[in-house]
Short mmCIF file of C-alpha atoms in Angstrom, two decimals:
data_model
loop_
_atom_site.label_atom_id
_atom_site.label_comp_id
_atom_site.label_asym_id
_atom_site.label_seq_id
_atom_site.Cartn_x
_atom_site.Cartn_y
_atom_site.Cartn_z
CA UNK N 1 127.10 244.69 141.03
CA UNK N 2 130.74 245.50 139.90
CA UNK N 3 133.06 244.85 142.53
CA UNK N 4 136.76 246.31 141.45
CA UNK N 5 140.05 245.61 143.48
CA UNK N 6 143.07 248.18 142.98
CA UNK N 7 146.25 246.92 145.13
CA UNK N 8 147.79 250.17 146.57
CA UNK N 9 150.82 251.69 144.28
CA UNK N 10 148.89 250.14 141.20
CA UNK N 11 146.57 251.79 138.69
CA UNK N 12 142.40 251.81 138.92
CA UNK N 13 141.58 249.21 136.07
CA UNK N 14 144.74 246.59 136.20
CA UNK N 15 142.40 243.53 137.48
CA UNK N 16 139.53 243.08 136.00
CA UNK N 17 136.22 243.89 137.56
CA UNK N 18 134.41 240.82 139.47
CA UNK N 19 130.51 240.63 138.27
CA UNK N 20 127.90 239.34 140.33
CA UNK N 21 124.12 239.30 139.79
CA UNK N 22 121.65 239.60 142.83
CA UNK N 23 118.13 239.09 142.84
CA UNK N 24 115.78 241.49 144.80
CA UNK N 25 115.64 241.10 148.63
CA UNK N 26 119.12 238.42 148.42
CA UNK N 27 122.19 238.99 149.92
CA UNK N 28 124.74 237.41 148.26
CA UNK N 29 128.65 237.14 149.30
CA UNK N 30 131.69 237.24 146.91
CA UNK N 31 134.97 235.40 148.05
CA UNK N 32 138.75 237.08 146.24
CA UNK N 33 140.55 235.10 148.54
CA UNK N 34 141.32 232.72 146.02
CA UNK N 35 141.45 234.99 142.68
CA UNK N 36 144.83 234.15 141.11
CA UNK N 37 144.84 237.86 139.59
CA UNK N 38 144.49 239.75 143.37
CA UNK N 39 148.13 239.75 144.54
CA UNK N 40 148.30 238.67 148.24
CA UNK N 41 150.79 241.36 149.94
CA UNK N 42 150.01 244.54 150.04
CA UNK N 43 146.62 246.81 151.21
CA UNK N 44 143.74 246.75 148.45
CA UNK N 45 141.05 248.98 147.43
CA UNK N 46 137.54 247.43 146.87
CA UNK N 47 134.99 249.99 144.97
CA UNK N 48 131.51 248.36 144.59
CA UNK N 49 129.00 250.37 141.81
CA UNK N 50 125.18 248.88 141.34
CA UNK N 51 122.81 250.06 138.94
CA UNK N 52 120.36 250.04 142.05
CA UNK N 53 120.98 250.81 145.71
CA UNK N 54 122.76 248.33 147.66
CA UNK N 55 124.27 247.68 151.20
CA UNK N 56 127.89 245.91 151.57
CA UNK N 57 130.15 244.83 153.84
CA UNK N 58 133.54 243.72 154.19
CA UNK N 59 134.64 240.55 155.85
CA UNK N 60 138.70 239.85 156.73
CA UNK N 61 140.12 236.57 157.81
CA UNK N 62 143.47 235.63 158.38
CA UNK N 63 144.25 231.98 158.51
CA UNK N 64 148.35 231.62 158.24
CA UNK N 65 151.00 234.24 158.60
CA UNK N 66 151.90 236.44 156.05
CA UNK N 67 154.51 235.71 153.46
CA UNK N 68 156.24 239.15 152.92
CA UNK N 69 157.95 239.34 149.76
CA UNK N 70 159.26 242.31 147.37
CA UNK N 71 155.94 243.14 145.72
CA UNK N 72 154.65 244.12 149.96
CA UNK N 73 156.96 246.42 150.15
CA UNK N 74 156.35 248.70 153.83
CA UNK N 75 152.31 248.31 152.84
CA UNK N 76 152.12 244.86 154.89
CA UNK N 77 148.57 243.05 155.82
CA UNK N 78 148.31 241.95 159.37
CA UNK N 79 151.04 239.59 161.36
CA UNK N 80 148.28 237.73 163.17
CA UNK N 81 148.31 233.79 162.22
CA UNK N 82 144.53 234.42 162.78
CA UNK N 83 142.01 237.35 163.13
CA UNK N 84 138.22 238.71 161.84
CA UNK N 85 137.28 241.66 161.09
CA UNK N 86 133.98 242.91 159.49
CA UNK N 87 133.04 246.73 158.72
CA UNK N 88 130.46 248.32 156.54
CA UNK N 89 131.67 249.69 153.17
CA UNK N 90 132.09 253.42 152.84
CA UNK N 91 129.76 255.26 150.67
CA UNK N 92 131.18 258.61 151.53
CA UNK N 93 134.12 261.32 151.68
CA UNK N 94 135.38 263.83 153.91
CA UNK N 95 138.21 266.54 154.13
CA UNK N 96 138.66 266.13 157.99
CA UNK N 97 138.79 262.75 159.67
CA UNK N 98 139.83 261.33 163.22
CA UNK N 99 141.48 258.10 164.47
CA UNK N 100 141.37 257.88 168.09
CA UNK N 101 142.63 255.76 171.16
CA UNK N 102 145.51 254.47 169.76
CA UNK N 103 148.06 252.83 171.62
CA UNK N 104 150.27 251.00 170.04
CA UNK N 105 153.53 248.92 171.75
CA UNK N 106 155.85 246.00 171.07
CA UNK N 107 155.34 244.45 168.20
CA UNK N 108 151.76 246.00 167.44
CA UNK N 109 151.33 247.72 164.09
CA UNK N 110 148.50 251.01 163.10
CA UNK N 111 147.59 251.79 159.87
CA UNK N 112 145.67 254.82 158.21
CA UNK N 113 144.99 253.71 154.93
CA UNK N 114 143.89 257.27 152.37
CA UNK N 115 142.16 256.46 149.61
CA UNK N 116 141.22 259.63 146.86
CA UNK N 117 138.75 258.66 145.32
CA UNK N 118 138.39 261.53 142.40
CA UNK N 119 139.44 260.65 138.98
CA UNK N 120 140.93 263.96 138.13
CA UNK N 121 142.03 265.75 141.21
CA UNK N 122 145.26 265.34 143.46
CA UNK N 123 144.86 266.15 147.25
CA UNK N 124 147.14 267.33 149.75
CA UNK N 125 147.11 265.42 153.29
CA UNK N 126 147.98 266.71 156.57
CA UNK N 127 148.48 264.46 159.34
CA UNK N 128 148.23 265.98 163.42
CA UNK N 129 148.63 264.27 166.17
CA UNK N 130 146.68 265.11 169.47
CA UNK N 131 148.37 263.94 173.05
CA UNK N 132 150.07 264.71 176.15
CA UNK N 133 148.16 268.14 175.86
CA UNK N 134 149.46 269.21 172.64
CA UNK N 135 148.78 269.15 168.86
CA UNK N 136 151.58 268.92 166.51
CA UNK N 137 151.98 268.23 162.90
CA UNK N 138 152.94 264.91 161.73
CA UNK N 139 156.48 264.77 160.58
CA UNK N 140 156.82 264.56 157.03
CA UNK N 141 153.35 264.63 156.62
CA UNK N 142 152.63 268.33 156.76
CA UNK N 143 151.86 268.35 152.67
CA UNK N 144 151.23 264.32 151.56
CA UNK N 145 150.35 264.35 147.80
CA UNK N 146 147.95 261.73 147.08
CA UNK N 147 146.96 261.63 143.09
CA UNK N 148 143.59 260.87 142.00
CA UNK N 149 142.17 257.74 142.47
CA UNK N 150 145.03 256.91 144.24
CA UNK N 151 145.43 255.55 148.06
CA UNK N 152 148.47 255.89 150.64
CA UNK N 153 149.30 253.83 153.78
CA UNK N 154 151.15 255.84 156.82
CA UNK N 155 152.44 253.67 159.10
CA UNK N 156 151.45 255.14 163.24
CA UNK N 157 154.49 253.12 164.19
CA UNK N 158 156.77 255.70 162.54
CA UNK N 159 154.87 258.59 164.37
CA UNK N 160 156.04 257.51 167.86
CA UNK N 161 152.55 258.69 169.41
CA UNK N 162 152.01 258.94 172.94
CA UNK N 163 149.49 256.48 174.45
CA UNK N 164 145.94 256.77 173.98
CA UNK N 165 146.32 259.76 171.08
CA UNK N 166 143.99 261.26 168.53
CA UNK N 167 145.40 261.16 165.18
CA UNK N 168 143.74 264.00 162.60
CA UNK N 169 143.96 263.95 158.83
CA UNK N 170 142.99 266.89 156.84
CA UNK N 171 143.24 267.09 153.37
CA UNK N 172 142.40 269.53 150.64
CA UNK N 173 139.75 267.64 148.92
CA UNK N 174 137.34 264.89 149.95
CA UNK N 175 138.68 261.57 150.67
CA UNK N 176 138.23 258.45 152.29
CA UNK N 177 140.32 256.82 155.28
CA UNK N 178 140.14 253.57 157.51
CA UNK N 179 142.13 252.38 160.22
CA UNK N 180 143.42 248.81 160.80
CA UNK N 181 145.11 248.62 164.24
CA UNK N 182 147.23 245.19 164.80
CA UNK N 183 147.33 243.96 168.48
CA UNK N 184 150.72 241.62 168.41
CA UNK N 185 150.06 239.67 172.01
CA UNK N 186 146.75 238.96 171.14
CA UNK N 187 147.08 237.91 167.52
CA UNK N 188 144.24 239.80 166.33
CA UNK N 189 143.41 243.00 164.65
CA UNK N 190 140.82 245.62 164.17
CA UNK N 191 139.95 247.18 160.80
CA UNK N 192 137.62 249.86 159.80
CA UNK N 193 136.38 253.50 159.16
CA UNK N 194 138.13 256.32 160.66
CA UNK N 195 135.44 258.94 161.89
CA UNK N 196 134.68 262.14 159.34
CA UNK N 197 134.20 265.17 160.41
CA UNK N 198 130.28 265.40 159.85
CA UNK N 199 130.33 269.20 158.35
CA UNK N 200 132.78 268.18 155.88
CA UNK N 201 131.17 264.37 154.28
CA UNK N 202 129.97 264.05 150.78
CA UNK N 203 128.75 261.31 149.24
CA UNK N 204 131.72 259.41 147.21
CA UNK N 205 129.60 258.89 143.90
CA UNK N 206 129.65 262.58 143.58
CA UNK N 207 133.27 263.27 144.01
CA UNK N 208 133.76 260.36 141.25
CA UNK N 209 131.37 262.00 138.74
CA UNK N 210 132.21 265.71 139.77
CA UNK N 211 135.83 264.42 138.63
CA UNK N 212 137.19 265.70 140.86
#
């Protein structure tokens, strides 16, 4: 397996691949924790290829505090001094997804993080947000250009939701979105898929060799 890591804002291709070789029937886990070339702010994308089918999973610890610095910029990685989280990777793409039950207060931080994964093709994003009875449009986020093979964070803080809302996205071609939720009192966080709209999912290799 090839397992490449893109930090948001940067080029596909800047760090070089990690290898790994897996017999049949093994599982086999593959720590970047440590990698002097993955910078530590920031959100990262992790695209996994095989020459044969394969299952993966992503595990998340936090063991200290973050260190903000310049390079973080508003993309941040959870507050919590501690925290797991484990979710399956994401072998497909949609043009409709939903975030739900969000509630976020204090200190507490929500992410949706975009990812396009096309090599050739821009998307536009729209971002609507369902509560109190109503459905409205996102401000500022009624035409979000992402470029191809590029990924975006939008911050739910800056939305000013009301509790327990639905957050859509919609964009014009198939991409990929997770949600990472921070709860501040607790000192944990939860990170994983969004939910795609089924009538709308493709599988991802195909929007990567379609090109777009």
């Amino acid at each position: 397996v090839s397992l490449a890591v893109t930090p948001y804002g940067q080029a596909a291709g800047e760090i070089e691949p990690f290898q790994k070789t897996i017999p049949p029937g093994r599982a086999e886990t593959v720590g970047i924790d440590s990698d002097q070339r993955i910078p530590p702010e920031g959100f990262h994308d992790a695209t996994i290829t095989s020459d044969v089918p394969m299952a993966a999973a992503r595990v998340l610890v936090s063991v200290a505090k973050r260190g903000d610095s310049k390079a973080s910029g508003t993309q941040l990685r959870p507050q919590p001094a501690t925290g797991i989280s484990i979710s399956p990777g994401l072998p497909l793409a949609a043009d409709r997804w939903w975030a739900g039950g969000l509630d976020l207060s204090g200190d507490d931080e929500g992410w949706l993080l975009v990812s396009n994964p096309s090599p050739a093709a821009a998307t536009s994003v729209k971002v609507l947000i369902h509560g109190d009875g109503e459905r409205t449009v996102a401000k500022g986020l009624d035409d979000l250009k992402i470029e191809a093979g590029a990924q975006v964070a939008i911050n739910l803080r800056t939305l000013k939701l009301p509790k327990l809302s639905l957050v859509e996205l919609r964009s014009s071609t198939p991409v990929q979105v997770e949600q990472r939720v921070v709860d501040a009192a607790a000192g944990d966080y939860s990170s994983g898929p969004a939910v795609p709209d089924a009538s709308t999912v493709v599988p991802v290799a195909d929007v990567m060799a379609a090109g777009g």
